[in-house]
Short mmCIF file of C-alpha atoms in Angstrom, two decimals:
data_model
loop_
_atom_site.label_atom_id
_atom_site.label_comp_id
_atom_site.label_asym_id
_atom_site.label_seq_id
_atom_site.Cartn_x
_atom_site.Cartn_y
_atom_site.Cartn_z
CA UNK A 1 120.60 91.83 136.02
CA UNK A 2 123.02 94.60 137.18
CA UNK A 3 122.49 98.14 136.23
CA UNK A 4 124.73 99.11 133.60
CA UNK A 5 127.39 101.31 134.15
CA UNK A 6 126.93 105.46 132.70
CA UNK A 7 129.74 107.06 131.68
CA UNK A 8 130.10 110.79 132.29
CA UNK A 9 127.78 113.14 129.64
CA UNK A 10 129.26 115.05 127.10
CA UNK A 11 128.56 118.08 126.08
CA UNK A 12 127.56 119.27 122.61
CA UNK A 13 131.21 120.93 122.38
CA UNK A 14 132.60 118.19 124.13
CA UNK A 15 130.82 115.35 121.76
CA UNK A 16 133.23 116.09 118.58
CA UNK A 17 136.36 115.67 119.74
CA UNK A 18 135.81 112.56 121.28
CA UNK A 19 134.27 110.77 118.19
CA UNK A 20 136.84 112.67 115.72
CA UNK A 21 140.10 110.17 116.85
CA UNK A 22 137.86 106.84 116.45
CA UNK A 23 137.64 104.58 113.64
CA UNK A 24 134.98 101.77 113.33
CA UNK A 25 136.24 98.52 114.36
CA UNK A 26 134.75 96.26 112.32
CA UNK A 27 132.55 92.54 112.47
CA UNK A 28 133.17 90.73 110.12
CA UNK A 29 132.04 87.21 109.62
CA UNK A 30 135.02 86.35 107.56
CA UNK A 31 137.81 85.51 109.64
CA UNK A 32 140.01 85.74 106.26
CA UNK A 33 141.58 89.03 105.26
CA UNK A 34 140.46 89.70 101.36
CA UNK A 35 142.32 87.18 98.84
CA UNK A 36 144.40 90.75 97.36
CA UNK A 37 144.54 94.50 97.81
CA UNK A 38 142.13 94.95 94.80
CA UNK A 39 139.62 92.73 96.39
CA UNK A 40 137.06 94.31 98.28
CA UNK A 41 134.66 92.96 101.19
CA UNK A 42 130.90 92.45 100.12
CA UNK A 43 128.47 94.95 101.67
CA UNK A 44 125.91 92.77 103.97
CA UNK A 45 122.36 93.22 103.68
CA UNK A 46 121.43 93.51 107.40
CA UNK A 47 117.69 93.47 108.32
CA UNK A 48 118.49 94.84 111.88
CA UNK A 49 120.61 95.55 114.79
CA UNK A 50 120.00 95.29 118.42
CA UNK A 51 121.99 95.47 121.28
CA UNK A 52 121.90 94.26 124.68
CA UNK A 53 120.12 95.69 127.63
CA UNK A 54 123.98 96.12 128.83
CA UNK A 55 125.66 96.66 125.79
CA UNK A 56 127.61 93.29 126.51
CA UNK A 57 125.98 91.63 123.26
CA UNK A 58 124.94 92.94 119.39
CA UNK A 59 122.87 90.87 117.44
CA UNK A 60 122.28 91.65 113.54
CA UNK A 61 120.08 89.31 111.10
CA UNK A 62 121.24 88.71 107.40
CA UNK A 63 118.91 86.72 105.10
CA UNK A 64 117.82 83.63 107.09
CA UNK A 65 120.63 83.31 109.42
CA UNK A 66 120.76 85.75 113.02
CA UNK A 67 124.35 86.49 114.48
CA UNK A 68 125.06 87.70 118.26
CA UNK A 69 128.41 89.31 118.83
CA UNK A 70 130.14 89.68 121.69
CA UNK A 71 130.30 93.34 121.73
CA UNK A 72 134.25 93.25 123.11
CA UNK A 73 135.27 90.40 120.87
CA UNK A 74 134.86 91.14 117.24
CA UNK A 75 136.25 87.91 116.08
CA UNK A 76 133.88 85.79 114.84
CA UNK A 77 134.89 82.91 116.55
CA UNK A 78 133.46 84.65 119.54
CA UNK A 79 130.50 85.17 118.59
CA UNK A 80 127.55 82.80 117.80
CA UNK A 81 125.11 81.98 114.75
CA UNK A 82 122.25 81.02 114.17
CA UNK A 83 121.78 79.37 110.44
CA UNK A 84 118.41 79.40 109.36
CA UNK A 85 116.38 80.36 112.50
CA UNK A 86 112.78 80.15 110.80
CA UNK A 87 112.86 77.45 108.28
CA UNK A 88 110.68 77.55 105.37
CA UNK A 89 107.01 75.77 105.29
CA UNK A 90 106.86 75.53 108.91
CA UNK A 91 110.26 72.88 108.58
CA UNK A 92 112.09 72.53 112.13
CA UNK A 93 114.46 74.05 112.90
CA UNK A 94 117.84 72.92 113.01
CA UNK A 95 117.44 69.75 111.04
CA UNK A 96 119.45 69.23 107.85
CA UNK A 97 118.96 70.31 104.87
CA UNK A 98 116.51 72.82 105.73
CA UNK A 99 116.44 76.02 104.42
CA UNK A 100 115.30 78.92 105.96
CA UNK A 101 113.09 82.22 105.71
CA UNK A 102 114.22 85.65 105.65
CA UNK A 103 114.82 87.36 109.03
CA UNK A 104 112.92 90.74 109.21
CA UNK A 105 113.70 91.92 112.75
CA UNK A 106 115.56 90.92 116.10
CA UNK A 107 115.14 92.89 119.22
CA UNK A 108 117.06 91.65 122.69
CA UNK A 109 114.79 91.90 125.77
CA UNK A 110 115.06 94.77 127.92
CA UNK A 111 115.10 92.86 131.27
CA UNK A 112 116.74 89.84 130.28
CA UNK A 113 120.28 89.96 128.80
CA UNK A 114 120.16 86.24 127.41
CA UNK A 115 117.00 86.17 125.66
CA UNK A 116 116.55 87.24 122.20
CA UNK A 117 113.23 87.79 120.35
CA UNK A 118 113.03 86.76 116.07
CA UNK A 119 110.71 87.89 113.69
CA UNK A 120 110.56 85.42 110.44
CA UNK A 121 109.28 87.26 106.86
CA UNK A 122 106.52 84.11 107.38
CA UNK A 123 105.27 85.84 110.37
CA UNK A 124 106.71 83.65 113.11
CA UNK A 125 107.99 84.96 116.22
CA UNK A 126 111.20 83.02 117.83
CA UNK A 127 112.43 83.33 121.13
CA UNK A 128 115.70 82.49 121.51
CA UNK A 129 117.85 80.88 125.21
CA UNK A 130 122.00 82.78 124.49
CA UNK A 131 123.23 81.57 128.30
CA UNK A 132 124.99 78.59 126.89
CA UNK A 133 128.06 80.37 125.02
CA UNK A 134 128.38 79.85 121.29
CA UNK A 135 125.26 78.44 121.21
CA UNK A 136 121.07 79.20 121.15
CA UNK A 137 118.47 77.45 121.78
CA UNK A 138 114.76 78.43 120.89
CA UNK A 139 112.98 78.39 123.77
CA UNK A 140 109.10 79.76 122.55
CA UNK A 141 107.33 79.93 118.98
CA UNK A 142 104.05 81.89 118.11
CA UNK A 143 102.95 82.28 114.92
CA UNK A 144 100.99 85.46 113.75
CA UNK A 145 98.73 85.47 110.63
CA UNK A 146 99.66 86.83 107.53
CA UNK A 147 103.43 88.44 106.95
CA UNK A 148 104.81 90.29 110.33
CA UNK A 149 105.84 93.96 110.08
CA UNK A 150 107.72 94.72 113.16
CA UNK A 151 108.22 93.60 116.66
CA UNK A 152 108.76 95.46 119.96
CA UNK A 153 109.16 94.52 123.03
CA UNK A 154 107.16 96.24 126.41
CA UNK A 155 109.63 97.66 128.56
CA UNK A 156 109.16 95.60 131.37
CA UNK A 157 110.07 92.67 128.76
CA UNK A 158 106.75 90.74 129.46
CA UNK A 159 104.43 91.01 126.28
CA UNK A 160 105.49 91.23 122.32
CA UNK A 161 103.92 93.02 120.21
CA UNK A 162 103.75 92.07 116.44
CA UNK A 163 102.03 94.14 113.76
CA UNK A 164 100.99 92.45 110.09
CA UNK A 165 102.07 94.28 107.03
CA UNK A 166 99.78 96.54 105.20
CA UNK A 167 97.28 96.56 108.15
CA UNK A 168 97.27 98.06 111.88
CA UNK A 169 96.39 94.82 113.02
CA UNK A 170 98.47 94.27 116.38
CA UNK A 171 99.00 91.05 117.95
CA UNK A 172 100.06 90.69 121.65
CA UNK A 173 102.06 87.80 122.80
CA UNK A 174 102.87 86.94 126.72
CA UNK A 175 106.44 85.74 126.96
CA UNK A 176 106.21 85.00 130.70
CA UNK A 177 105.58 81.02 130.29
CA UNK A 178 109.05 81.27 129.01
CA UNK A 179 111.87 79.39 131.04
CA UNK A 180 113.46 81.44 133.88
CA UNK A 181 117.11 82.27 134.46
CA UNK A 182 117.31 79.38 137.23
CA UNK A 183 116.29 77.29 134.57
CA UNK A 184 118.82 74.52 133.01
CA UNK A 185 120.08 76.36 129.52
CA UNK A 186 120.97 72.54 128.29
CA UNK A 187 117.41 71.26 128.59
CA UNK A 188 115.15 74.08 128.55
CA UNK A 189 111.71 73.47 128.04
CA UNK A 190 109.63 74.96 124.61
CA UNK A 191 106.58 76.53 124.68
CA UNK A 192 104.39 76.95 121.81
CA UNK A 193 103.32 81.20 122.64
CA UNK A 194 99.79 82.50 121.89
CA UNK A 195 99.20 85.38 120.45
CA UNK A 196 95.87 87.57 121.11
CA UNK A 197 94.86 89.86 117.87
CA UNK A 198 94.37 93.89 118.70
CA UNK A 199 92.83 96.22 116.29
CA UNK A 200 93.26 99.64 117.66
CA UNK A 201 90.23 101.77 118.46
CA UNK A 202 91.53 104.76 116.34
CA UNK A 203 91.37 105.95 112.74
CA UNK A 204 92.12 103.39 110.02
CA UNK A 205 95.70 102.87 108.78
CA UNK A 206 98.74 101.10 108.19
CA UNK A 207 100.94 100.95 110.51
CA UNK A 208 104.53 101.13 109.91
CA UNK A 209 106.09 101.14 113.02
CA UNK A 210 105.34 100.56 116.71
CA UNK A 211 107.20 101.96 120.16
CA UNK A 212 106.77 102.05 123.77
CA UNK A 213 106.59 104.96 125.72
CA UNK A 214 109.43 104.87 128.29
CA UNK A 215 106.69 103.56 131.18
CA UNK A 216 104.66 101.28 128.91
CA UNK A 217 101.44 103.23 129.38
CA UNK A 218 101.27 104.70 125.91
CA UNK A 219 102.36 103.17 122.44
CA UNK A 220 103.17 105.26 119.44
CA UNK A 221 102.48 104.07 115.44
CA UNK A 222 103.94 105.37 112.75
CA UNK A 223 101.30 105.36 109.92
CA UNK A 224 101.35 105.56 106.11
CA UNK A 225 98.93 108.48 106.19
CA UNK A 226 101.66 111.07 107.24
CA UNK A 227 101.05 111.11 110.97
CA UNK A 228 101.83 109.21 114.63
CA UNK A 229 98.82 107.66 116.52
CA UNK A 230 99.41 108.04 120.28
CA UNK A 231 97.78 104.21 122.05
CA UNK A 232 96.75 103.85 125.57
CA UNK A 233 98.44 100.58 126.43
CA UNK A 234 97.17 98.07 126.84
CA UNK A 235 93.83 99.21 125.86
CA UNK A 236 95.04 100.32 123.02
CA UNK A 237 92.36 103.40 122.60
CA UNK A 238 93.03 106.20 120.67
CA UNK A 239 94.87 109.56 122.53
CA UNK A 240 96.09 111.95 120.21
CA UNK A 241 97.86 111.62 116.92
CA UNK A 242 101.34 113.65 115.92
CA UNK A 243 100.68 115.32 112.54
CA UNK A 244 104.11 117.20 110.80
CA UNK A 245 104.60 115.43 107.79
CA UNK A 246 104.53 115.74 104.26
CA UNK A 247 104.63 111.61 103.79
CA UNK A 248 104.88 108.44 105.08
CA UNK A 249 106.28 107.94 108.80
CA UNK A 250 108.76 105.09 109.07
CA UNK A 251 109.96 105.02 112.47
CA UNK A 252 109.71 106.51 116.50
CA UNK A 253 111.17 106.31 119.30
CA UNK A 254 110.66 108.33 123.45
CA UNK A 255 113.99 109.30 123.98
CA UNK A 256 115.62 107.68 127.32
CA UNK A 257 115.13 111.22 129.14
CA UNK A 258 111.57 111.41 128.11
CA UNK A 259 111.82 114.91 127.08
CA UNK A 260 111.25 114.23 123.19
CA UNK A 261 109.41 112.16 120.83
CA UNK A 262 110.70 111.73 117.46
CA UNK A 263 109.50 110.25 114.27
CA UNK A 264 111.63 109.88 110.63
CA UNK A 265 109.99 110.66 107.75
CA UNK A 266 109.90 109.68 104.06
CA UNK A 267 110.77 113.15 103.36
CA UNK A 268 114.74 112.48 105.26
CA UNK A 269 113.72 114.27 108.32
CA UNK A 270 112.92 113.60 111.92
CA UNK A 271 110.17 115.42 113.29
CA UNK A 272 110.93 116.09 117.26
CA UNK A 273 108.11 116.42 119.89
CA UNK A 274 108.21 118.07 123.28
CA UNK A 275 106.65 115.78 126.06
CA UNK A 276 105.72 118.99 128.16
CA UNK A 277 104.15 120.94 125.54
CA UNK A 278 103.47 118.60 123.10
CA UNK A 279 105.46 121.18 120.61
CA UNK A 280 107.83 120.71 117.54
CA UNK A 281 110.43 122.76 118.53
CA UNK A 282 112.67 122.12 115.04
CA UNK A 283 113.20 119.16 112.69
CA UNK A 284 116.59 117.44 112.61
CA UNK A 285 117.64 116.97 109.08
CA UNK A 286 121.24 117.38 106.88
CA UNK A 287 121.94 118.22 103.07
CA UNK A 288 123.00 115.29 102.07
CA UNK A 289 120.30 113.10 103.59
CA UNK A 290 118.68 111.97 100.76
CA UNK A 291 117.17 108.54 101.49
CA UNK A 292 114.01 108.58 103.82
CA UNK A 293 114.02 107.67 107.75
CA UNK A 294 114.13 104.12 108.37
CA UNK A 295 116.03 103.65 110.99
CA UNK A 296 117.52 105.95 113.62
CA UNK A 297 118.21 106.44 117.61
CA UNK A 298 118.76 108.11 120.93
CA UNK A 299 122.12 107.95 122.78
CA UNK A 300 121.47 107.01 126.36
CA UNK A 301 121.16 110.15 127.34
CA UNK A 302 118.32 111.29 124.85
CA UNK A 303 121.04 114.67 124.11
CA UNK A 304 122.18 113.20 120.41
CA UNK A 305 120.33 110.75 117.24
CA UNK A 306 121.76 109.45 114.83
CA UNK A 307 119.96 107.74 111.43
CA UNK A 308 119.76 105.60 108.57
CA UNK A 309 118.25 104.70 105.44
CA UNK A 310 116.91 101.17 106.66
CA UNK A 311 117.65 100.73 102.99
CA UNK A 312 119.90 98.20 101.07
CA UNK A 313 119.81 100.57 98.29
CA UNK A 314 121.32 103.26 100.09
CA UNK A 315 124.82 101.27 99.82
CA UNK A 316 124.86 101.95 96.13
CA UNK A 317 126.13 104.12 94.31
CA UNK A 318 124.24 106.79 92.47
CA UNK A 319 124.99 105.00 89.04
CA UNK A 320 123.88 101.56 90.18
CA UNK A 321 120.76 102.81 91.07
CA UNK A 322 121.43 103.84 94.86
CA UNK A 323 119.82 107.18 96.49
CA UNK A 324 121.77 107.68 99.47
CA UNK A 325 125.24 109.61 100.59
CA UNK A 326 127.93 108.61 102.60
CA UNK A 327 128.37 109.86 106.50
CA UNK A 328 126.78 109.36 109.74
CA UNK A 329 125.50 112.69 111.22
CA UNK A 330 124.74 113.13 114.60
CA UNK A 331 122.21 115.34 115.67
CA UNK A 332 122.37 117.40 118.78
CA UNK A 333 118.84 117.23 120.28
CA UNK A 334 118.35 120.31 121.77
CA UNK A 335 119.57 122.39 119.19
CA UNK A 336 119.07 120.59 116.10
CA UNK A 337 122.67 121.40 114.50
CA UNK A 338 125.13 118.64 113.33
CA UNK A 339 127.50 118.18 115.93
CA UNK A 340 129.67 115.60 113.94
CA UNK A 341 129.70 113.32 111.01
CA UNK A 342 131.26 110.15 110.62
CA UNK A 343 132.77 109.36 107.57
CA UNK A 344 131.11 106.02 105.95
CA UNK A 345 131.55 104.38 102.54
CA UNK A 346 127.87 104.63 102.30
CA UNK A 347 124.51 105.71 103.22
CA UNK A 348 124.51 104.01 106.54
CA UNK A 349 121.23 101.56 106.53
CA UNK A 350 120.60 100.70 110.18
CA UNK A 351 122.09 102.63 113.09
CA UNK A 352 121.97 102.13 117.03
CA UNK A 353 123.43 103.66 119.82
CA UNK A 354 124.91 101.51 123.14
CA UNK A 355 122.61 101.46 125.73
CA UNK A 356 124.66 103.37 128.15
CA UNK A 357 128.04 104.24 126.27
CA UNK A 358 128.73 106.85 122.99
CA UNK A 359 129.08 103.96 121.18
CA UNK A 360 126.94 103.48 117.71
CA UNK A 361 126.48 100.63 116.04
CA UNK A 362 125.64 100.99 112.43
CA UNK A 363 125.32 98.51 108.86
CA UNK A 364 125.60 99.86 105.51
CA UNK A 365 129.55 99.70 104.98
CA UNK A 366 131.54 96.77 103.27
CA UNK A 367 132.49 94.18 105.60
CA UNK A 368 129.57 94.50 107.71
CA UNK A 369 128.17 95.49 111.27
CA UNK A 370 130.80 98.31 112.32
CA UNK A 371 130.88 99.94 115.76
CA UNK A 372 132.38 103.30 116.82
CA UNK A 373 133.34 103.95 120.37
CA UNK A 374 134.33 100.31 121.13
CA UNK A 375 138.01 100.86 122.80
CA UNK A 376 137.65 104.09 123.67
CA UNK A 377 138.40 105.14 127.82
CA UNK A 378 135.67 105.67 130.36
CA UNK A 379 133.08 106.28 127.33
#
């Protein structure tokens, strides 16, 4: 797979005026407009976005069905779907009649632009073959015990890992029995993936979240107890844990220029980390972030985050029950100011960034998945 292409950086001064002239251009997966003026599109609950290790490709999972968009064609005739990817009781999938399981997560590999990984709520991981267009093909199952948390994949895209909810139980699976790209996408073969159960050597919690370290040598776990455990992978022994919170972690991420790691917070802020010193030079956090840290991001250049509520109840209003506020506000790194906001309808939910472009995907809005950027010259 090619490299993909990096734009030119922009500068925290430089950042604003480029975003201020761009509206989302939204994916919607009606092809009809609304049936009158005073009708108005239904907001999507979407578990999760991920793009493609070139941008070319977003996938989003609703309920039990997973959607991949072609990231230049937001018609949704161009892109594909996949109705109920984990069926319910263990059914097969893609035989009539059969309903399927929630979604919880989807995550593209980072090596291979035509493999996507699945995470049913029943705990099943699904690989999934996108070379044929309009069409995928599950290539690799593995089941993991108990309800699945989250899934990440290693870097170098050759192990999984899966934790189970309410436990820091980790489970490893190897994807490399899966079919290569020489392999025929009309008859691929599918393998039945094993899965080998970690428990970390390292204080007992619940893990929230997992993430890689940029080289794969270190994993970091967001934990219920207010802190981040720092793994040696894949040994998984304990290193150091992060400790700047008032609550609940939710989420973390190494930026792509390894200078930071960051962590969001039940309390609506992200904690930032300096790799060199190990420091928290300032917290990133705005006024009117009111939900906590579910979901966030680095742009490709680790200089800006953005984040979101990972929380359907953030596109509510106040007096149906909802906690969040409208706008996307991105972060400059370095400095910890606001650089911009985006206007939303709501509290965006889930929120990521184009893995070499100023673009940001984000879910929360009517209509469903929106992206800025998309259009816009060299960026």
């Amino acid at each position: 797979m090619a490299p993909p292409h990096r734009p030119r950086l922009l500068k925290k001064s430089d950042l604003p005026s480029f975003l201020k002239p761009l509206k989302p251009t939204l994916f919607s997966e009606s092809s009809a407009p609304p049936s009158s003026r005073y009708s108005q599109p239904l907001v999507q609950k979407i578990a999760d976005i991920s793009w493609s290790p070139t941008g070319s490709s977003i996938a989003t999972c609703t309920s039990s069905n997973i959607r991949v968009w072609n990231s230049g064609r937001p018609n949704v005739k161009s892109s594909t779907e996949i109705r109920n990817a984990h069926p319910r009781d263990g059914g097969e999938w893609g035989r009539p009649g059969v309903s399927g399981d929630g979604v919880e997560k989807v995550a593209f590999s980072p090596r291979d632009e035509g493999v996507l990984a699945s995470l049913g709520a029943d705990g099943t991981v699904r690989l999934w073959d996108l070379r044929t267009p309009n069409k995928a093909i599950p290539v690799g199952d593995c089941k993991v015990p108990k309800q699945g948390g989250t899934l990440v994949w290693h870097p170098q895209g050759h192990q999984i890992l899966v934790t189970v909810k309410s436990s820091n139980e980790v489970h490893q699976i190897d994807v490399r029995r899966l079919p290569t790209a020489t392999s025929d996408p009309l008859q691929p073969a599918r393998f039945s993936l094993e899965s080998a159960t970690r428990t970390p050597d390292a204080p007992h919690t619940v893990y929230t979240n997992l993430a890689f370290s940029n080289s794969g040598r270190e994993l970091f776990a967001t934990t219920t107890n207010a802190g981040v455990q720092i793994l040696d992978y894949p040994s998984l022994t304990h290193l150091h844990n992060l400790s700047a919170f008032p609550g609940e972690t939710h989420c973390v991420e190494h930026s792509p220029s390894g200078a930071h790691v960051a962590a969001g917070s039940a309390d609506s802020t992200i904690s930032l980390w300096d790799t060199s010193t190990w420091l928290t030079p300032h917290t990133l956090s705005h006024s009117q972030q009111l939900m906590p840290i579910r979901s966030f991001g680095f742009s490709f250049d680790g200089a800006y985050m953005v984040a979101g509520s990972g929380d359907h109840l953030g596109t509510m209003g106040k007096t149906e029950g909802g906690g969040g506020s409208s706008g996307l506000h991105i972060y400059h790194v370095d400095s910890g100011d606001v650089v911009h906001t985006i206007e939303t309808t709501n509290c965006p939910t889930h929120v990521a960034w184009h893995p070499s472009r100023y673009w940001i995907a984000y879910a929360g809005d009517p209509g469903g998945l929106r992206v800025i950027g998309i259009g816009s010259n060299v960026l």
